[in-house]
mmCIF file of C-alpha atoms in Angstrom:
data_model
loop_
_atom_site.group_PDB
_atom_site.id
_atom_site.type_symbol
_atom_site.label_atom_id
_atom_site.label_comp_id
_atom_site.label_asym_id
_atom_site.label_seq_id
_atom_site.Cartn_x
_atom_site.Cartn_y
_atom_site.Cartn_z
ATOM 1 C CA MET A 781 -83.632 35.726 -80.696
ATOM 2 C CA VAL A 782 -83.401 32.128 -79.686
ATOM 3 C CA ARG A 783 -85.299 31.029 -76.618
ATOM 4 C CA ILE A 784 -84.275 27.701 -75.169
ATOM 5 C CA GLU A 785 -87.031 25.767 -73.516
ATOM 6 C CA GLU A 786 -86.501 22.354 -71.859
ATOM 7 C CA GLY A 787 -88.222 20.106 -69.422
ATOM 8 C CA PHE A 788 -90.472 17.080 -69.530
ATOM 9 C CA LEU A 789 -93.660 16.300 -71.481
ATOM 10 C CA ASN A 790 -96.219 13.718 -70.341
ATOM 11 C CA ILE A 791 -96.418 11.281 -73.259
ATOM 12 C CA HIS A 792 -98.571 8.216 -72.669
ATOM 13 C CA GLY A 793 -97.845 8.298 -68.975
ATOM 14 C CA LEU A 794 -94.117 8.726 -69.217
ATOM 15 C CA ARG A 795 -91.967 11.778 -68.530
ATOM 16 C CA ILE A 796 -90.241 12.498 -71.913
ATOM 17 C CA TYR A 797 -87.364 15.054 -71.886
ATOM 18 C CA PHE A 798 -87.368 17.720 -74.632
ATOM 19 C CA LYS A 799 -85.173 20.675 -75.528
ATOM 20 C CA LEU A 800 -86.640 23.340 -77.921
ATOM 21 C CA TYR A 801 -84.687 26.083 -79.614
ATOM 22 C CA ASN A 802 -87.580 28.447 -80.236
ATOM 23 C CA VAL A 803 -87.173 31.375 -82.515
ATOM 24 C CA GLY A 804 -90.965 32.028 -82.829
ATOM 25 C CA SER A 805 -91.084 31.332 -86.567
ATOM 26 C CA ARG A 806 -93.378 28.998 -88.540
ATOM 27 C CA ILE A 807 -90.637 26.719 -89.613
ATOM 28 C CA ASP A 808 -90.438 23.710 -87.272
ATOM 29 C CA LEU A 809 -87.968 20.827 -87.238
ATOM 30 C CA VAL A 810 -88.387 17.693 -85.092
ATOM 31 C CA VAL A 811 -85.222 15.727 -84.523
ATOM 32 C CA LEU A 812 -85.289 11.977 -83.821
ATOM 33 C CA HIS A 813 -82.031 10.502 -82.323
ATOM 34 C CA GLY A 814 -80.587 7.152 -83.015
ATOM 35 C CA GLY A 815 -79.789 4.336 -80.613
ATOM 36 C CA PRO A 816 -82.338 3.475 -79.456
ATOM 37 C CA GLY A 817 -81.350 4.221 -75.754
ATOM 38 C CA ALA A 818 -79.100 7.069 -76.545
ATOM 39 C CA SER A 819 -79.927 10.696 -75.983
ATOM 40 C CA HIS A 820 -80.318 13.652 -78.376
ATOM 41 C CA ASP A 821 -77.030 15.333 -77.339
ATOM 42 C CA TYR A 822 -74.841 14.089 -80.237
ATOM 43 C CA LEU A 823 -77.237 15.802 -82.684
ATOM 44 C CA ILE A 824 -76.857 19.135 -80.975
ATOM 45 C CA PRO A 825 -75.047 20.812 -83.927
ATOM 46 C CA LEU A 826 -78.572 20.976 -85.453
ATOM 47 C CA ALA A 827 -79.397 23.553 -82.819
ATOM 48 C CA GLU A 828 -77.448 26.051 -84.870
ATOM 49 C CA LEU A 829 -80.228 25.992 -87.439
ATOM 50 C CA SER A 830 -82.217 28.131 -84.928
ATOM 51 C CA ASN A 831 -79.795 31.026 -85.907
ATOM 52 C CA TYR A 832 -81.423 30.903 -89.347
ATOM 53 C CA GLY A 833 -85.005 31.145 -88.173
ATOM 54 C CA ILE A 834 -85.815 27.418 -87.740
ATOM 55 C CA ASN A 835 -87.514 26.149 -84.451
ATOM 56 C CA VAL A 836 -85.539 22.970 -83.607
ATOM 57 C CA LEU A 837 -87.000 20.411 -81.211
ATOM 58 C CA PHE A 838 -84.966 17.647 -79.649
ATOM 59 C CA TYR A 839 -86.362 14.947 -77.353
ATOM 60 C CA ASP A 840 -85.004 11.833 -75.650
ATOM 61 C CA GLN A 841 -87.203 8.919 -76.815
ATOM 62 C CA PHE A 842 -88.846 6.551 -74.407
ATOM 63 C CA GLY A 843 -86.261 4.608 -72.311
ATOM 64 C CA SER A 844 -83.583 6.862 -73.792
ATOM 65 C CA GLY A 845 -81.309 9.615 -72.347
ATOM 66 C CA ARG A 846 -83.098 11.427 -69.626
ATOM 67 C CA SER A 847 -86.579 10.142 -70.239
ATOM 68 C CA ASP A 848 -88.723 7.465 -68.389
ATOM 69 C CA GLU A 849 -88.773 3.902 -69.628
ATOM 70 C CA PRO A 850 -91.857 1.805 -70.030
ATOM 71 C CA SER A 851 -92.402 -1.024 -67.465
ATOM 72 C CA ASP A 852 -94.372 -2.832 -70.186
ATOM 73 C CA PHE A 853 -91.883 -4.701 -72.423
ATOM 74 C CA SER A 854 -94.449 -4.677 -75.372
ATOM 75 C CA ARG A 855 -93.829 -0.946 -75.692
ATOM 76 C CA TYR A 856 -90.275 -1.353 -76.925
ATOM 77 C CA THR A 857 -91.286 -1.095 -80.620
ATOM 78 C CA VAL A 858 -90.997 1.128 -83.577
ATOM 79 C CA ASP A 859 -94.836 1.410 -83.554
ATOM 80 C CA TYR A 860 -94.794 2.841 -80.019
ATOM 81 C CA GLY A 861 -92.055 5.272 -81.105
ATOM 82 C CA ILE A 862 -94.295 6.493 -83.899
ATOM 83 C CA GLU A 863 -97.159 7.311 -81.557
ATOM 84 C CA GLU A 864 -94.719 9.045 -79.076
ATOM 85 C CA ALA A 865 -93.433 11.248 -81.992
ATOM 86 C CA GLU A 866 -96.942 12.182 -83.079
ATOM 87 C CA GLU A 867 -98.027 13.067 -79.542
ATOM 88 C CA ILE A 868 -94.921 15.327 -79.099
ATOM 89 C CA ARG A 869 -95.495 17.015 -82.477
ATOM 90 C CA LYS A 870 -99.125 17.762 -81.424
ATOM 91 C CA GLN A 871 -98.096 18.962 -77.966
ATOM 92 C CA VAL A 872 -95.201 21.213 -79.032
ATOM 93 C CA PHE A 873 -96.194 22.430 -82.518
ATOM 94 C CA ASN A 874 -99.599 21.214 -83.496
ATOM 95 C CA ASP A 875 -98.735 22.021 -87.075
ATOM 96 C CA LYS A 876 -97.067 20.471 -89.986
ATOM 97 C CA VAL A 877 -93.225 19.961 -89.416
ATOM 98 C CA VAL A 878 -90.037 18.798 -91.067
ATOM 99 C CA MET A 879 -88.973 15.592 -89.413
ATOM 100 C CA LEU A 880 -85.211 14.635 -89.345
ATOM 101 C CA GLY A 881 -84.254 11.191 -88.133
ATOM 102 C CA HIS A 882 -80.611 9.992 -87.707
ATOM 103 C CA SER A 883 -79.693 6.335 -87.772
ATOM 104 C CA TYR A 884 -82.355 4.296 -85.951
ATOM 105 C CA GLY A 885 -84.191 7.661 -85.778
ATOM 106 C CA GLY A 886 -84.256 7.729 -89.633
ATOM 107 C CA MET A 887 -86.028 4.325 -89.583
ATOM 108 C CA LEU A 888 -88.460 5.678 -87.159
ATOM 109 C CA ALA A 889 -88.940 8.850 -89.254
ATOM 110 C CA LEU A 890 -89.696 6.713 -92.361
ATOM 111 C CA ALA A 891 -92.285 4.594 -90.420
ATOM 112 C CA TYR A 892 -93.807 7.813 -88.980
ATOM 113 C CA ALA A 893 -94.158 9.171 -92.469
ATOM 114 C CA LEU A 894 -95.948 6.043 -93.606
ATOM 115 C CA LYS A 895 -98.662 6.595 -91.110
ATOM 116 C CA TYR A 896 -98.640 10.472 -90.545
ATOM 117 C CA GLN A 897 -97.208 12.039 -93.698
ATOM 118 C CA ASP A 898 -100.015 14.535 -93.899
ATOM 119 C CA ASN A 899 -98.445 16.180 -90.793
ATOM 120 C CA LEU A 900 -95.163 16.596 -92.610
ATOM 121 C CA VAL A 901 -93.746 19.391 -94.711
ATOM 122 C CA GLY A 902 -90.787 17.228 -95.602
ATOM 123 C CA LEU A 903 -88.521 14.414 -94.305
ATOM 124 C CA ILE A 904 -84.779 14.138 -93.760
ATOM 125 C CA ILE A 905 -83.275 10.770 -93.355
ATOM 126 C CA SER A 906 -79.746 11.138 -92.172
ATOM 127 C CA ASN A 907 -77.584 8.023 -92.195
ATOM 128 C CA GLY A 908 -80.852 6.066 -91.758
ATOM 129 C CA LEU A 909 -82.304 2.835 -92.953
ATOM 130 C CA SER A 910 -85.553 1.061 -93.888
ATOM 131 C CA SER A 911 -84.448 -2.519 -93.344
ATOM 132 C CA ILE A 912 -82.604 -3.956 -90.310
ATOM 133 C CA PRO A 913 -81.864 -7.299 -92.190
ATOM 134 C CA LEU A 914 -80.237 -5.463 -95.100
ATOM 135 C CA THR A 915 -78.332 -3.123 -92.806
ATOM 136 C CA VAL A 916 -76.890 -6.050 -90.917
ATOM 137 C CA GLN A 917 -76.032 -7.669 -94.156
ATOM 138 C CA GLU A 918 -74.100 -4.569 -95.258
ATOM 139 C CA MET A 919 -72.329 -4.243 -91.920
ATOM 140 C CA ARG A 920 -71.336 -7.892 -92.216
ATOM 141 C CA ARG A 921 -69.765 -6.959 -95.639
ATOM 142 C CA LEU A 922 -67.910 -4.174 -93.978
ATOM 143 C CA ILE A 923 -66.631 -6.535 -91.269
ATOM 144 C CA GLU A 924 -65.149 -8.813 -93.986
ATOM 145 C CA GLU A 925 -63.080 -5.761 -95.115
ATOM 146 C CA LEU A 926 -61.623 -5.296 -91.706
ATOM 147 C CA PRO A 927 -57.994 -6.315 -90.942
ATOM 148 C CA GLU A 928 -57.906 -10.062 -90.263
ATOM 149 C CA ARG A 929 -57.076 -9.679 -86.597
ATOM 150 C CA TYR A 930 -60.382 -7.816 -85.989
ATOM 151 C CA ARG A 931 -62.434 -9.749 -88.315
ATOM 152 C CA ASN A 932 -61.464 -13.024 -86.661
ATOM 153 C CA ALA A 933 -62.047 -11.725 -83.198
ATOM 154 C CA ILE A 934 -65.541 -10.650 -84.079
ATOM 155 C CA LYS A 935 -66.400 -14.015 -85.603
ATOM 156 C CA LYS A 936 -64.665 -16.025 -82.743
ATOM 157 C CA TYR A 937 -66.395 -14.353 -79.862
ATOM 158 C CA GLU A 938 -69.734 -14.013 -81.558
ATOM 159 C CA GLN A 939 -69.839 -17.750 -82.028
ATOM 160 C CA ILE A 940 -69.708 -18.280 -78.206
ATOM 161 C CA GLN A 941 -71.736 -14.971 -77.556
ATOM 162 C CA ASP A 942 -68.899 -13.535 -75.431
ATOM 163 C CA TYR A 943 -69.661 -9.934 -76.205
ATOM 164 C CA GLN A 944 -67.575 -8.633 -73.357
ATOM 165 C CA ASN A 945 -64.286 -10.239 -74.235
ATOM 166 C CA PRO A 946 -61.520 -7.549 -74.386
ATOM 167 C CA GLU A 947 -60.435 -8.760 -77.894
ATOM 168 C CA TYR A 948 -63.991 -8.590 -79.164
ATOM 169 C CA LEU A 949 -64.620 -5.098 -77.720
ATOM 170 C CA GLU A 950 -61.326 -3.869 -79.294
ATOM 171 C CA ALA A 951 -62.505 -5.110 -82.631
ATOM 172 C CA VAL A 952 -65.890 -3.409 -82.176
ATOM 173 C CA GLN A 953 -64.184 -0.156 -81.332
ATOM 174 C CA TYR A 954 -62.041 -0.453 -84.477
ATOM 175 C CA PHE A 955 -65.193 -0.951 -86.548
ATOM 176 C CA TYR A 956 -66.806 2.068 -84.974
ATOM 177 C CA LYS A 957 -63.698 4.107 -85.611
ATOM 178 C CA GLN A 958 -63.961 3.262 -89.347
ATOM 179 C CA HIS A 959 -67.703 3.381 -89.807
ATOM 180 C CA VAL A 960 -69.379 5.312 -86.858
ATOM 181 C CA THR A 961 -67.228 8.339 -86.441
ATOM 182 C CA ARG A 962 -63.779 8.819 -87.955
ATOM 183 C CA LEU A 963 -62.760 11.795 -85.686
ATOM 184 C CA ASP A 964 -59.593 11.486 -83.615
ATOM 185 C CA GLU A 965 -61.450 12.761 -80.447
ATOM 186 C CA LEU A 966 -65.192 12.187 -79.668
ATOM 187 C CA PRO A 967 -66.988 15.423 -79.027
ATOM 188 C CA GLU A 968 -68.402 15.626 -75.495
ATOM 189 C CA PRO A 969 -72.114 15.469 -76.662
ATOM 190 C CA VAL A 970 -71.308 12.327 -78.608
ATOM 191 C CA LYS A 971 -69.766 10.816 -75.458
ATOM 192 C CA VAL A 972 -72.766 11.681 -73.523
ATOM 193 C CA SER A 973 -75.157 10.038 -75.903
ATOM 194 C CA PHE A 974 -72.935 6.859 -76.045
ATOM 195 C CA GLU A 975 -72.928 6.702 -72.190
ATOM 196 C CA TYR A 976 -76.667 6.872 -72.112
ATOM 197 C CA ALA A 977 -76.940 4.106 -74.631
ATOM 198 C CA GLN A 978 -74.681 1.960 -72.588
ATOM 199 C CA LYS A 979 -76.489 2.481 -69.248
ATOM 200 C CA ARG A 980 -80.030 2.522 -70.388
ATOM 201 C CA ARG A 981 -81.493 -1.112 -70.978
ATOM 202 C CA THR A 982 -83.393 0.097 -74.164
ATOM 203 C CA TYR A 983 -80.462 -0.389 -76.479
ATOM 204 C CA ALA A 984 -80.054 -4.044 -75.495
ATOM 205 C CA ILE A 985 -83.816 -4.697 -75.531
ATOM 206 C CA MET A 986 -84.472 -3.211 -78.985
ATOM 207 C CA ASN A 987 -81.041 -3.402 -80.750
ATOM 208 C CA GLY A 988 -78.672 -5.778 -79.154
ATOM 209 C CA PRO A 989 -75.018 -5.889 -77.898
ATOM 210 C CA ASN A 990 -73.638 -3.595 -80.545
ATOM 211 C CA GLU A 991 -74.282 -1.884 -83.829
ATOM 212 C CA PHE A 992 -73.738 -4.908 -86.170
ATOM 213 C CA THR A 993 -75.267 -7.620 -83.775
ATOM 214 C CA ILE A 994 -78.786 -6.836 -83.806
ATOM 215 C CA THR A 995 -80.879 -9.288 -81.679
ATOM 216 C CA GLY A 996 -83.539 -7.080 -80.085
ATOM 217 C CA THR A 997 -87.129 -6.281 -80.946
ATOM 218 C CA ILE A 998 -86.304 -4.376 -84.175
ATOM 219 C CA LYS A 999 -84.179 -7.195 -85.655
ATOM 220 C CA ASP A 1000 -86.702 -8.156 -88.403
ATOM 221 C CA PHE A 1001 -87.975 -4.565 -89.045
ATOM 222 C CA ASP A 1002 -88.268 -3.890 -92.869
ATOM 223 C CA ILE A 1003 -90.483 -1.363 -94.508
ATOM 224 C CA THR A 1004 -88.496 -1.052 -97.807
ATOM 225 C CA ASP A 1005 -91.438 -2.336 -99.866
ATOM 226 C CA GLN A 1006 -93.655 0.414 -98.443
ATOM 227 C CA LEU A 1007 -91.377 3.436 -99.183
ATOM 228 C CA HIS A 1008 -93.104 4.134 -102.483
ATOM 229 C CA LYS A 1009 -96.025 5.335 -100.465
ATOM 230 C CA ILE A 1010 -94.084 8.271 -99.109
ATOM 231 C CA ARG A 1011 -95.135 11.430 -101.097
ATOM 232 C CA VAL A 1012 -93.417 14.195 -99.090
ATOM 233 C CA PRO A 1013 -90.123 15.708 -100.332
ATOM 234 C CA THR A 1014 -87.298 13.656 -98.750
ATOM 235 C CA LEU A 1015 -83.644 14.309 -98.249
ATOM 236 C CA ILE A 1016 -81.401 11.306 -97.755
ATOM 237 C CA ILE A 1017 -78.030 11.751 -96.347
ATOM 238 C CA THR A 1018 -75.239 9.178 -96.176
ATOM 239 C CA GLY A 1019 -71.467 9.000 -95.557
ATOM 240 C CA LYS A 1020 -68.944 7.377 -97.757
ATOM 241 C CA TYR A 1021 -67.825 5.213 -94.949
ATOM 242 C CA ASP A 1022 -71.070 4.914 -93.132
ATOM 243 C CA GLU A 1023 -71.987 1.682 -91.271
ATOM 244 C CA VAL A 1024 -75.424 2.245 -92.830
ATOM 245 C CA THR A 1025 -73.805 2.065 -96.228
ATOM 246 C CA PRO A 1026 -74.483 4.245 -99.323
ATOM 247 C CA ARG A 1027 -76.043 1.140 -100.851
ATOM 248 C CA ILE A 1028 -78.919 1.452 -98.387
ATOM 249 C CA ALA A 1029 -79.314 5.173 -98.919
ATOM 250 C CA GLU A 1030 -79.431 4.558 -102.771
ATOM 251 C CA LEU A 1031 -82.088 1.841 -102.375
ATOM 252 C CA MET A 1032 -84.216 4.181 -100.259
ATOM 253 C CA SER A 1033 -83.837 7.003 -102.675
ATOM 254 C CA SER A 1034 -84.906 4.747 -105.560
ATOM 255 C CA LYS A 1035 -88.066 3.813 -103.687
ATOM 256 C CA ILE A 1036 -89.175 7.325 -102.664
ATOM 257 C CA ARG A 1037 -90.219 9.323 -105.701
ATOM 258 C CA ASP A 1038 -89.655 12.858 -104.449
ATOM 259 C CA SER A 1039 -86.227 12.309 -102.934
ATOM 260 C CA ARG A 1040 -82.695 13.440 -103.319
ATOM 261 C CA LEU A 1041 -79.559 11.783 -102.059
ATOM 262 C CA VAL A 1042 -76.452 13.677 -100.822
ATOM 263 C CA LEU A 1043 -73.295 11.687 -100.084
ATOM 264 C CA PHE A 1044 -70.634 13.132 -97.661
ATOM 265 C CA GLU A 1045 -67.229 11.996 -98.996
ATOM 266 C CA LYS A 1046 -65.240 12.529 -95.792
ATOM 267 C CA SER A 1047 -67.938 11.052 -93.264
ATOM 268 C CA SER A 1048 -69.023 7.790 -91.862
ATOM 269 C CA HIS A 1049 -72.115 7.725 -89.590
ATOM 270 C CA MET A 1050 -71.922 11.289 -88.158
ATOM 271 C CA PRO A 1051 -71.470 13.811 -90.848
ATOM 272 C CA MET A 1052 -72.956 16.384 -88.432
ATOM 273 C CA TRP A 1053 -69.545 16.262 -86.724
ATOM 274 C CA GLU A 1054 -67.301 14.930 -89.460
ATOM 275 C CA GLU A 1055 -68.372 17.574 -91.958
ATOM 276 C CA LYS A 1056 -70.430 19.939 -89.885
ATOM 277 C CA ASP A 1057 -70.635 22.954 -91.966
ATOM 278 C CA LYS A 1058 -71.542 21.232 -95.110
ATOM 279 C CA TYR A 1059 -74.051 19.157 -93.266
ATOM 280 C CA LEU A 1060 -75.877 22.084 -91.734
ATOM 281 C CA ALA A 1061 -75.892 23.997 -95.031
ATOM 282 C CA VAL A 1062 -77.468 21.016 -96.767
ATOM 283 C CA VAL A 1063 -80.148 20.571 -94.193
ATOM 284 C CA ARG A 1064 -80.901 24.184 -93.932
ATOM 285 C CA ASP A 1065 -81.179 24.738 -97.694
ATOM 286 C CA PHE A 1066 -83.431 21.788 -97.944
ATOM 287 C CA ILE A 1067 -85.774 23.106 -95.163
ATOM 288 C CA PHE A 1068 -85.880 26.598 -96.765
ATOM 289 C CA GLU A 1069 -86.685 25.146 -100.115
ATOM 290 C CA LEU A 1070 -89.503 23.197 -98.575
ATOM 291 C CA TYR A 1071 -91.195 26.330 -96.911
ATOM 292 C CA ASN A 1072 -90.599 28.576 -99.837
ATOM 293 C CA LYS A 1073 -92.446 25.964 -102.107
ATOM 294 C CA ASN A 1074 -95.261 25.920 -99.556
ATOM 295 C CA LYS A 1075 -95.706 29.751 -99.258
#
């Protein structure tokens, strides 16, 4: 039986929202959302893993979703996110866990593993990245493949930093439709997460005005040359049309010795919605394999 627990944890003086799908097993999954600034809601399909005996913990990171935001600007870093994740792991499970990070959360999970991999059973990097500069470079390549109208609008208004111009915003949305989620209608949980990202200041502080214009505190973050230090089994997930392109996933997989790469042929950045059943099966089977190996 699944017991849903939710509320706030005191993490380094901030109220951090969490939601735990607790089945009382010894298989624990901690989920790190993207953004930053968004909420965990769009990753809610992963809650279904609790039906298979996996405890699933979601939380809204600092300055994201329903959680408090730091008043100290110096906290808006990946390093702070690492320590937040570790404190949450200790407070909720105090045991080794599987960590799944999506998008920016995947980068955060990789950084966490470099410092705290002894606390991990395994790692799942879903549509994630290890280098912001490389990811921007790849997204710029995707922009060059857009129809001329949208490509020119992006270049024109970025030159004058008019990120709110209707023509620019239309081009951004077209890019998102190709490379973030290709669904005809956004599911409500995805809308909720996007709304949080727009109204919380964390996305602008850490990321920037949009997915491919990264001007915030993470703009130079790159840990690719350290990935060889990760020893835990790692599953890397990417979508054929992903804004964080398969090239990035392939590079990460080549650096992490005990890793496997799964490409979702019909997905962009959100295979947990675009190919939900396959996504959940891939994640579930990987987690079961980890725990069976560690029996």
